[in-house]
Amino acid sequence: MENSIRIAVQKSGRLSEESLKLIKECGIKFYNGTGKLKSTATNFPIEFLFLRDDDIPGYVADGVADLGIVGENELVEKDKDVTVLKKLGFSKCRLSLAIPKSETYPGIQYFEGKNIATSYPKILGDYLKTQQVQAEIHEISGSVEIAPSIGLAEGICDIVSSGSTLMMNGLKEVEEIFQSEAVLISNRGLSGEKQQIVQKLLFRMDAVQKGKKNKYVLLNAPNHSLDTIVSLIPGMRSPTILPLAEAGWSSVHSVISEDQFWENIEELRAAGAQGILVVPIEKMVI
Ligand code: PRT
Ligand code: ZN
């Protein structure tokens, strides 16, 4: 279908919930019944393919899907020729080397001549090459963390998020070799028509992402400190200032990034700001 695009998302797992949430926040409505392999949106020209994450880079590269949402770890490991359109900021994790807790770790040369179990032989192989370390890579598809305790390998290279899986298996993280988050990928040969639809989707995703990074701030301030307050929260163009019923006071409304808000809160209070409300923004189009 030329007047519609197809996006591959993970069927079930650590990426699926956030992927679908992002699409819904873009105002796209679709039915996602359990066990469904395909679905079509009712109010946007997009069709969904629900797949295992391992298959997503390949399906996008081959053009079975036009777009896909996948972890950078899986994308780099599969080494497929696709375009990364956007980092999505969720499913953040790292790929790390780990060894038994009882071992002393002198540095990366520890792994010279050793066996390392991993599901990411390409990323690990490339890393070891840059470090000029020769090690034996054992590719296994799951439960990598038990490899040292069953004598399969001296070390592992696996995804780490909180670190509790390593800890529970008596391992310690010694090198972080790759950082990952979910990304939106695209087939390289999309038609002009499909690219237009992709641009519409990206525009919506940008608005959602900007909204998440920013907050709407409302506060009351004595009129004599308005100049200071406006300089602290300059907003998108400039803040809205409305007089309060009480003479000498105004209400200031502005948009600021959450990080900036925490940096400026003390100065705002020192300048006399009171009744500060911070409200989430759903979407933001600049
Ligand atoms: O069935 P399918 O093949 O689709 O899914 P999957 O089982 O291969 O992948 P899934 O759903 O587990 O993860 C999908 C993606 O989420 C990964 O490719 C990463 O990009 C990302 N991600 C984020 C993670 C984690 N966090 C994570 N913690 N992927 C895996 N883990 C595992 C890790 O393998 C280890 O077993 O969680 C454990 C470590 O977690 P901590 O918190 O104990 O350190
Ligand atoms: Zn997978």
mmCIF file of N, CA and C in Angstrom, residues 23-122:
data_model
loop_
_atom_site.group_PDB
_atom_site.id
_atom_site.type_symbol
_atom_site.label_atom_id
_atom_site.label_comp_id
_atom_site.label_asym_id
_atom_site.label_seq_id
_atom_site.Cartn_x
_atom_site.Cartn_y
_atom_site.Cartn_z
ATOM 1 N N ILE A 23 2.948 5.810 20.405
ATOM 2 C CA ILE A 23 2.073 5.900 19.224
ATOM 3 C C ILE A 23 0.689 6.430 19.620
ATOM 4 N N LYS A 24 0.206 5.967 20.755
ATOM 5 C CA LYS A 24 -1.104 6.455 21.228
ATOM 6 C C LYS A 24 -1.035 7.937 21.578
ATOM 7 N N GLU A 25 0.097 8.351 22.190
ATOM 8 C CA GLU A 25 0.250 9.772 22.535
ATOM 9 C C GLU A 25 0.306 10.649 21.290
ATOM 10 N N CYS A 26 0.634 10.033 20.156
ATOM 11 C CA CYS A 26 0.624 10.770 18.886
ATOM 12 C C CYS A 26 -0.800 10.869 18.336
ATOM 13 N N GLY A 27 -1.761 10.421 19.108
ATOM 14 C CA GLY A 27 -3.167 10.531 18.709
ATOM 15 C C GLY A 27 -3.594 9.452 17.734
ATOM 16 N N ILE A 28 -2.803 8.395 17.607
ATOM 17 C CA ILE A 28 -3.119 7.336 16.639
ATOM 18 C C ILE A 28 -3.891 6.225 17.349
ATOM 19 N N LYS A 29 -5.044 5.897 16.788
ATOM 20 C CA LYS A 29 -5.920 4.909 17.438
ATOM 21 C C LYS A 29 -5.856 3.587 16.674
ATOM 22 N N PHE A 30 -5.734 2.503 17.435
ATOM 23 C CA PHE A 30 -5.710 1.186 16.793
ATOM 24 C C PHE A 30 -6.120 0.147 17.816
ATOM 25 N N TYR A 31 -6.490 -1.031 17.321
ATOM 26 C CA TYR A 31 -6.869 -2.115 18.215
ATOM 27 C C TYR A 31 -5.673 -3.033 18.391
ATOM 28 N N ASN A 32 -5.344 -3.322 19.656
ATOM 29 C CA ASN A 32 -4.175 -4.154 19.916
ATOM 30 C C ASN A 32 -4.567 -5.329 20.793
ATOM 31 N N GLY A 33 -5.378 -6.218 20.254
ATOM 32 C CA GLY A 33 -5.824 -7.381 21.024
ATOM 33 C C GLY A 33 -4.664 -8.342 21.240
ATOM 34 N N THR A 34 -4.699 -9.098 22.339
ATOM 35 C CA THR A 34 -3.593 -10.027 22.613
ATOM 36 C C THR A 34 -3.494 -11.062 21.500
ATOM 37 N N GLY A 35 -2.258 -11.378 21.157
ATOM 38 C CA GLY A 35 -2.025 -12.416 20.150
ATOM 39 C C GLY A 35 -2.128 -11.918 18.723
ATOM 40 N N LYS A 36 -2.492 -10.648 18.536
ATOM 41 C CA LYS A 36 -2.604 -10.131 17.159
ATOM 42 C C LYS A 36 -1.230 -9.951 16.542
ATOM 43 N N LEU A 37 -1.100 -10.257 15.275
ATOM 44 C CA LEU A 37 0.182 -10.066 14.586
ATOM 45 C C LEU A 37 0.173 -8.788 13.772
ATOM 46 N N LYS A 38 -1.028 -8.312 13.439
ATOM 47 C CA LYS A 38 -1.175 -7.118 12.606
ATOM 48 C C LYS A 38 -2.339 -6.287 13.105
ATOM 49 N N SER A 39 -2.257 -4.987 12.870
ATOM 50 C CA SER A 39 -3.383 -4.124 13.200
ATOM 51 C C SER A 39 -3.293 -2.881 12.322
ATOM 52 N N THR A 40 -4.416 -2.242 12.074
ATOM 53 C CA THR A 40 -4.402 -1.029 11.254
ATOM 54 C C THR A 40 -5.017 0.108 12.055
ATOM 55 N N ALA A 41 -4.377 1.273 12.002
ATOM 56 C CA ALA A 41 -4.916 2.425 12.734
ATOM 57 C C ALA A 41 -6.196 2.896 12.067
ATOM 58 N N THR A 42 -7.088 3.463 12.887
ATOM 59 C CA THR A 42 -8.374 3.897 12.330
ATOM 60 C C THR A 42 -8.327 5.365 11.898
ATOM 61 N N ASN A 43 -7.332 6.131 12.384
ATOM 62 C CA ASN A 43 -7.339 7.565 12.085
ATOM 63 C C ASN A 43 -5.991 8.092 11.586
ATOM 64 N N PHE A 44 -5.127 7.192 11.106
ATOM 65 C CA PHE A 44 -3.821 7.594 10.557
ATOM 66 C C PHE A 44 -3.403 6.476 9.597
ATOM 67 N N PRO A 45 -2.765 6.820 8.471
ATOM 68 C CA PRO A 45 -2.438 5.764 7.495
ATOM 69 C C PRO A 45 -1.240 4.916 7.924
ATOM 70 N N ILE A 46 -1.449 4.116 8.947
ATOM 71 C CA ILE A 46 -0.350 3.276 9.442
ATOM 72 C C ILE A 46 -0.862 1.900 9.840
ATOM 73 N N GLU A 47 -0.034 0.901 9.517
ATOM 74 C CA GLU A 47 -0.364 -0.476 9.868
ATOM 75 C C GLU A 47 0.730 -0.984 10.807
ATOM 76 N N PHE A 48 0.368 -1.826 11.773
ATOM 77 C CA PHE A 48 1.338 -2.322 12.742
ATOM 78 C C PHE A 48 1.644 -3.789 12.497
ATOM 79 N N LEU A 49 2.914 -4.142 12.628
ATOM 80 C CA LEU A 49 3.309 -5.546 12.629
ATOM 81 C C LEU A 49 3.886 -5.812 14.010
ATOM 82 N N PHE A 50 3.379 -6.796 14.711
ATOM 83 C CA PHE A 50 3.885 -7.108 16.046
ATOM 84 C C PHE A 50 4.843 -8.295 15.931
ATOM 85 N N LEU A 51 6.122 -8.029 16.242
ATOM 86 C CA LEU A 51 7.179 -9.014 15.985
ATOM 87 C C LEU A 51 8.111 -9.179 17.183
ATOM 88 N N ARG A 52 8.988 -10.188 17.118
ATOM 89 C CA ARG A 52 10.081 -10.281 18.101
ATOM 90 C C ARG A 52 11.080 -9.181 17.765
ATOM 91 N N ASP A 53 11.678 -8.595 18.793
ATOM 92 C CA ASP A 53 12.583 -7.464 18.526
ATOM 93 C C ASP A 53 13.763 -7.847 17.634
ATOM 94 N N ASP A 54 14.232 -9.111 17.756
ATOM 95 C CA ASP A 54 15.375 -9.571 16.953
ATOM 96 C C ASP A 54 15.102 -9.454 15.452
ATOM 97 N N ASP A 55 13.825 -9.593 15.068
ATOM 98 C CA ASP A 55 13.483 -9.610 13.639
ATOM 99 C C ASP A 55 13.245 -8.222 13.062
ATOM 100 N N ILE A 56 13.095 -7.210 13.949
ATOM 101 C CA ILE A 56 12.677 -5.885 13.470
ATOM 102 C C ILE A 56 13.713 -5.232 12.527
ATOM 103 N N PRO A 57 15.029 -5.200 12.868
ATOM 104 C CA PRO A 57 15.968 -4.559 11.927
ATOM 105 C C PRO A 57 15.931 -5.202 10.537
ATOM 106 N N GLY A 58 15.855 -6.523 10.477
ATOM 107 C CA GLY A 58 15.841 -7.227 9.192
ATOM 108 C C GLY A 58 14.587 -6.933 8.387
ATOM 109 N N TYR A 59 13.430 -6.930 9.041
ATOM 110 C CA TYR A 59 12.175 -6.655 8.337
ATOM 111 C C TYR A 59 12.166 -5.237 7.771
ATOM 112 N N VAL A 60 12.759 -4.299 8.520
ATOM 113 C CA VAL A 60 12.795 -2.904 8.037
ATOM 114 C C VAL A 60 13.799 -2.785 6.886
ATOM 115 N N ALA A 61 14.943 -3.430 7.021
ATOM 116 C CA ALA A 61 15.955 -3.366 5.952
ATOM 117 C C ALA A 61 15.400 -3.974 4.663
ATOM 118 N N ASP A 62 14.635 -5.069 4.789
ATOM 119 C CA ASP A 62 14.083 -5.741 3.602
ATOM 120 C C ASP A 62 12.854 -5.047 3.033
ATOM 121 N N GLY A 63 12.301 -4.073 3.777
ATOM 122 C CA GLY A 63 11.131 -3.352 3.279
ATOM 123 C C GLY A 63 9.809 -4.029 3.604
ATOM 124 N N VAL A 64 9.835 -5.113 4.385
ATOM 125 C CA VAL A 64 8.569 -5.737 4.818
ATOM 126 C C VAL A 64 7.835 -4.727 5.702
ATOM 127 N N ALA A 65 8.623 -4.009 6.534
ATOM 128 C CA ALA A 65 8.081 -2.876 7.294
ATOM 129 C C ALA A 65 8.838 -1.626 6.852
ATOM 130 N N ASP A 66 8.154 -0.475 6.882
ATOM 131 C CA ASP A 66 8.812 0.785 6.505
ATOM 132 C C ASP A 66 9.561 1.375 7.691
ATOM 133 N N LEU A 67 8.963 1.220 8.878
ATOM 134 C CA LEU A 67 9.551 1.749 10.101
ATOM 135 C C LEU A 67 9.620 0.646 11.148
ATOM 136 N N GLY A 68 10.419 0.874 12.180
ATOM 137 C CA GLY A 68 10.466 -0.078 13.285
ATOM 138 C C GLY A 68 10.914 0.620 14.544
ATOM 139 N N ILE A 69 10.525 0.060 15.681
ATOM 140 C CA ILE A 69 11.031 0.562 16.964
ATOM 141 C C ILE A 69 11.804 -0.580 17.604
ATOM 142 N N VAL A 70 13.094 -0.318 17.882
ATOM 143 C CA VAL A 70 13.956 -1.393 18.376
ATOM 144 C C VAL A 70 15.051 -0.795 19.251
ATOM 145 N N GLY A 71 15.662 -1.631 20.110
ATOM 146 C CA GLY A 71 16.779 -1.170 20.943
ATOM 147 C C GLY A 71 18.036 -1.028 20.089
ATOM 148 N N GLU A 72 18.862 -0.026 20.410
ATOM 149 C CA GLU A 72 20.097 0.174 19.632
ATOM 150 C C GLU A 72 21.015 -1.045 19.721
ATOM 151 N N ASN A 73 20.952 -1.757 20.860
ATOM 152 C CA ASN A 73 21.778 -2.954 21.001
ATOM 153 C C ASN A 73 21.440 -3.979 19.921
ATOM 154 N N GLU A 74 20.131 -4.180 19.699
ATOM 155 C CA GLU A 74 19.677 -5.160 18.709
ATOM 156 C C GLU A 74 19.999 -4.665 17.292
ATOM 157 N N LEU A 75 19.831 -3.364 17.088
ATOM 158 C CA LEU A 75 20.082 -2.776 15.775
ATOM 159 C C LEU A 75 21.548 -2.925 15.376
ATOM 160 N N VAL A 76 22.453 -2.564 16.276
ATOM 161 C CA VAL A 76 23.882 -2.627 15.951
ATOM 162 C C VAL A 76 24.320 -4.087 15.816
ATOM 163 N N GLU A 77 23.773 -4.944 16.675
ATOM 164 C CA GLU A 77 24.158 -6.357 16.608
ATOM 165 C C GLU A 77 23.742 -6.980 15.279
ATOM 166 N N LYS A 78 22.529 -6.634 14.806
ATOM 167 C CA LYS A 78 22.023 -7.247 13.583
ATOM 168 C C LYS A 78 22.691 -6.630 12.349
ATOM 169 N N ASP A 79 23.274 -5.425 12.507
ATOM 170 C CA ASP A 79 24.083 -4.812 11.458
ATOM 171 C C ASP A 79 23.337 -4.689 10.121
ATOM 172 N N LYS A 80 22.089 -4.228 10.163
ATOM 173 C CA LYS A 80 21.302 -4.091 8.934
ATOM 174 C C LYS A 80 21.365 -2.658 8.431
ATOM 175 N N ASP A 81 21.165 -2.497 7.128
ATOM 176 C CA ASP A 81 21.280 -1.186 6.505
ATOM 177 C C ASP A 81 19.941 -0.435 6.591
ATOM 178 N N VAL A 82 19.765 0.300 7.662
ATOM 179 C CA VAL A 82 18.533 1.088 7.862
ATOM 180 C C VAL A 82 18.935 2.483 8.333
ATOM 181 N N THR A 83 17.981 3.411 8.339
ATOM 182 C CA THR A 83 18.253 4.762 8.830
ATOM 183 C C THR A 83 17.676 4.911 10.234
ATOM 184 N N VAL A 84 18.448 5.508 11.137
ATOM 185 C CA VAL A 84 17.911 5.814 12.469
ATOM 186 C C VAL A 84 17.284 7.204 12.383
ATOM 187 N N LEU A 85 15.964 7.276 12.583
ATOM 188 C CA LEU A 85 15.265 8.565 12.448
ATOM 189 C C LEU A 85 15.258 9.337 13.749
ATOM 190 N N LYS A 86 15.227 8.600 14.869
ATOM 191 C CA LYS A 86 15.002 9.307 16.128
ATOM 192 C C LYS A 86 15.330 8.409 17.317
ATOM 193 N N LYS A 87 16.012 9.014 18.302
ATOM 194 C CA LYS A 87 16.178 8.302 19.575
ATOM 195 C C LYS A 87 14.901 8.532 20.378
ATOM 196 N N LEU A 88 14.410 7.502 21.043
ATOM 197 C CA LEU A 88 13.089 7.630 21.666
ATOM 198 C C LEU A 88 13.128 7.790 23.188
ATOM 199 N N GLY A 89 14.288 7.615 23.785
ATOM 200 C CA GLY A 89 14.436 7.940 25.211
ATOM 201 C C GLY A 89 13.883 6.919 26.197
ATOM 202 N N PHE A 90 13.411 5.769 25.719
ATOM 203 C CA PHE A 90 12.974 4.746 26.684
ATOM 204 C C PHE A 90 13.746 3.437 26.477
ATOM 205 N N SER A 91 13.497 2.467 27.349
ATOM 206 C CA SER A 91 14.234 1.182 27.356
ATOM 207 C C SER A 91 15.744 1.407 27.367
ATOM 208 N N LYS A 92 16.165 2.343 28.199
ATOM 209 C CA LYS A 92 17.605 2.620 28.288
ATOM 210 C C LYS A 92 18.304 1.502 29.057
ATOM 211 N N CYS A 93 19.442 1.083 28.566
ATOM 212 C CA CYS A 93 20.223 0.050 29.236
ATOM 213 C C CYS A 93 21.652 0.119 28.718
ATOM 214 N N ARG A 94 22.522 -0.732 29.265
ATOM 215 C CA ARG A 94 23.899 -0.758 28.785
ATOM 216 C C ARG A 94 24.319 -2.197 28.575
ATOM 217 N N LEU A 95 25.292 -2.386 27.707
ATOM 218 C CA LEU A 95 25.852 -3.712 27.489
ATOM 219 C C LEU A 95 27.198 -3.708 28.199
ATOM 220 N N SER A 96 27.365 -4.638 29.148
ATOM 221 C CA SER A 96 28.578 -4.599 29.960
ATOM 222 C C SER A 96 29.239 -5.959 30.069
ATOM 223 N N LEU A 97 30.540 -5.909 30.333
ATOM 224 C CA LEU A 97 31.290 -7.129 30.650
ATOM 225 C C LEU A 97 31.223 -7.326 32.158
ATOM 226 N N ALA A 98 31.045 -8.582 32.581
ATOM 227 C CA ALA A 98 30.977 -8.869 34.013
ATOM 228 C C ALA A 98 31.750 -10.148 34.306
ATOM 229 N N ILE A 99 32.282 -10.210 35.510
ATOM 230 C CA ILE A 99 33.058 -11.395 35.930
ATOM 231 C C ILE A 99 32.637 -11.780 37.354
ATOM 232 N N PRO A 100 33.012 -12.988 37.813
ATOM 233 C CA PRO A 100 32.653 -13.368 39.186
ATOM 234 C C PRO A 100 33.177 -12.347 40.201
ATOM 235 N N LYS A 101 32.343 -12.098 41.208
ATOM 236 C CA LYS A 101 32.631 -11.067 42.213
ATOM 237 C C LYS A 101 33.968 -11.296 42.902
ATOM 238 N N SER A 102 34.324 -12.575 43.101
ATOM 239 C CA SER A 102 35.536 -12.911 43.859
ATOM 240 C C SER A 102 36.826 -12.615 43.086
ATOM 241 N N GLU A 103 36.732 -12.419 41.774
ATOM 242 C CA GLU A 103 37.927 -12.192 40.954
ATOM 243 C C GLU A 103 38.449 -10.775 41.102
ATOM 244 N N THR A 104 39.774 -10.637 41.017
ATOM 245 C CA THR A 104 40.346 -9.284 40.979
ATOM 246 C C THR A 104 40.363 -8.873 39.507
ATOM 247 N N TYR A 105 40.040 -7.616 39.255
ATOM 248 C CA TYR A 105 39.988 -7.161 37.861
ATOM 249 C C TYR A 105 41.086 -6.127 37.596
ATOM 250 N N PRO A 106 42.093 -6.506 36.835
ATOM 251 C CA PRO A 106 43.209 -5.590 36.602
ATOM 252 C C PRO A 106 42.961 -4.622 35.440
ATOM 253 N N GLY A 107 41.887 -4.832 34.659
ATOM 254 C CA GLY A 107 41.654 -4.033 33.446
ATOM 255 C C GLY A 107 41.264 -4.984 32.333
ATOM 256 N N ILE A 108 41.030 -4.410 31.149
ATOM 257 C CA ILE A 108 40.485 -5.201 30.042
ATOM 258 C C ILE A 108 41.365 -6.403 29.674
ATOM 259 N N GLN A 109 42.675 -6.322 29.962
ATOM 260 C CA GLN A 109 43.565 -7.462 29.643
ATOM 261 C C GLN A 109 43.179 -8.725 30.420
ATOM 262 N N TYR A 110 42.319 -8.580 31.444
ATOM 263 C CA TYR A 110 41.802 -9.728 32.188
ATOM 264 C C TYR A 110 41.217 -10.764 31.218
ATOM 265 N N PHE A 111 40.583 -10.241 30.150
ATOM 266 C CA PHE A 111 39.843 -11.126 29.242
ATOM 267 C C PHE A 111 40.733 -11.796 28.189
ATOM 268 N N GLU A 112 42.020 -11.442 28.129
ATOM 269 C CA GLU A 112 42.937 -12.036 27.148
ATOM 270 C C GLU A 112 42.941 -13.563 27.297
ATOM 271 N N GLY A 113 42.597 -14.252 26.216
ATOM 272 C CA GLY A 113 42.611 -15.720 26.221
ATOM 273 C C GLY A 113 41.465 -16.368 26.981
ATOM 274 N N LYS A 114 40.512 -15.540 27.470
ATOM 275 C CA LYS A 114 39.413 -16.103 28.258
ATOM 276 C C LYS A 114 38.173 -16.365 27.381
ATOM 277 N N ASN A 115 37.206 -17.067 27.957
ATOM 278 C CA ASN A 115 35.928 -17.329 27.285
ATOM 279 C C ASN A 115 34.881 -16.352 27.802
ATOM 280 N N ILE A 116 34.158 -15.731 26.872
ATOM 281 C CA ILE A 116 33.103 -14.782 27.276
ATOM 282 C C ILE A 116 31.794 -15.226 26.624
ATOM 283 N N ALA A 117 30.748 -15.385 27.456
ATOM 284 C CA ALA A 117 29.437 -15.774 26.923
ATOM 285 C C ALA A 117 28.607 -14.515 26.678
ATOM 286 N N THR A 118 27.907 -14.483 25.560
ATOM 287 C CA THR A 118 27.084 -13.313 25.225
ATOM 288 C C THR A 118 26.039 -13.628 24.166
ATOM 289 N N SER A 119 25.014 -12.791 24.102
ATOM 290 C CA SER A 119 24.055 -12.850 22.989
ATOM 291 C C SER A 119 24.408 -11.771 21.972
ATOM 292 N N TYR A 120 25.488 -11.040 22.222
ATOM 293 C CA TYR A 120 25.875 -9.926 21.345
ATOM 294 C C TYR A 120 27.301 -10.111 20.811
ATOM 295 N N PRO A 121 27.517 -11.181 19.995
ATOM 296 C CA PRO A 121 28.887 -11.458 19.537
ATOM 297 C C PRO A 121 29.480 -10.357 18.658
ATOM 298 N N LYS A 122 28.641 -9.678 17.886
ATOM 299 C CA LYS A 122 29.199 -8.643 17.003
ATOM 300 C C LYS A 122 29.692 -7.434 17.807
#
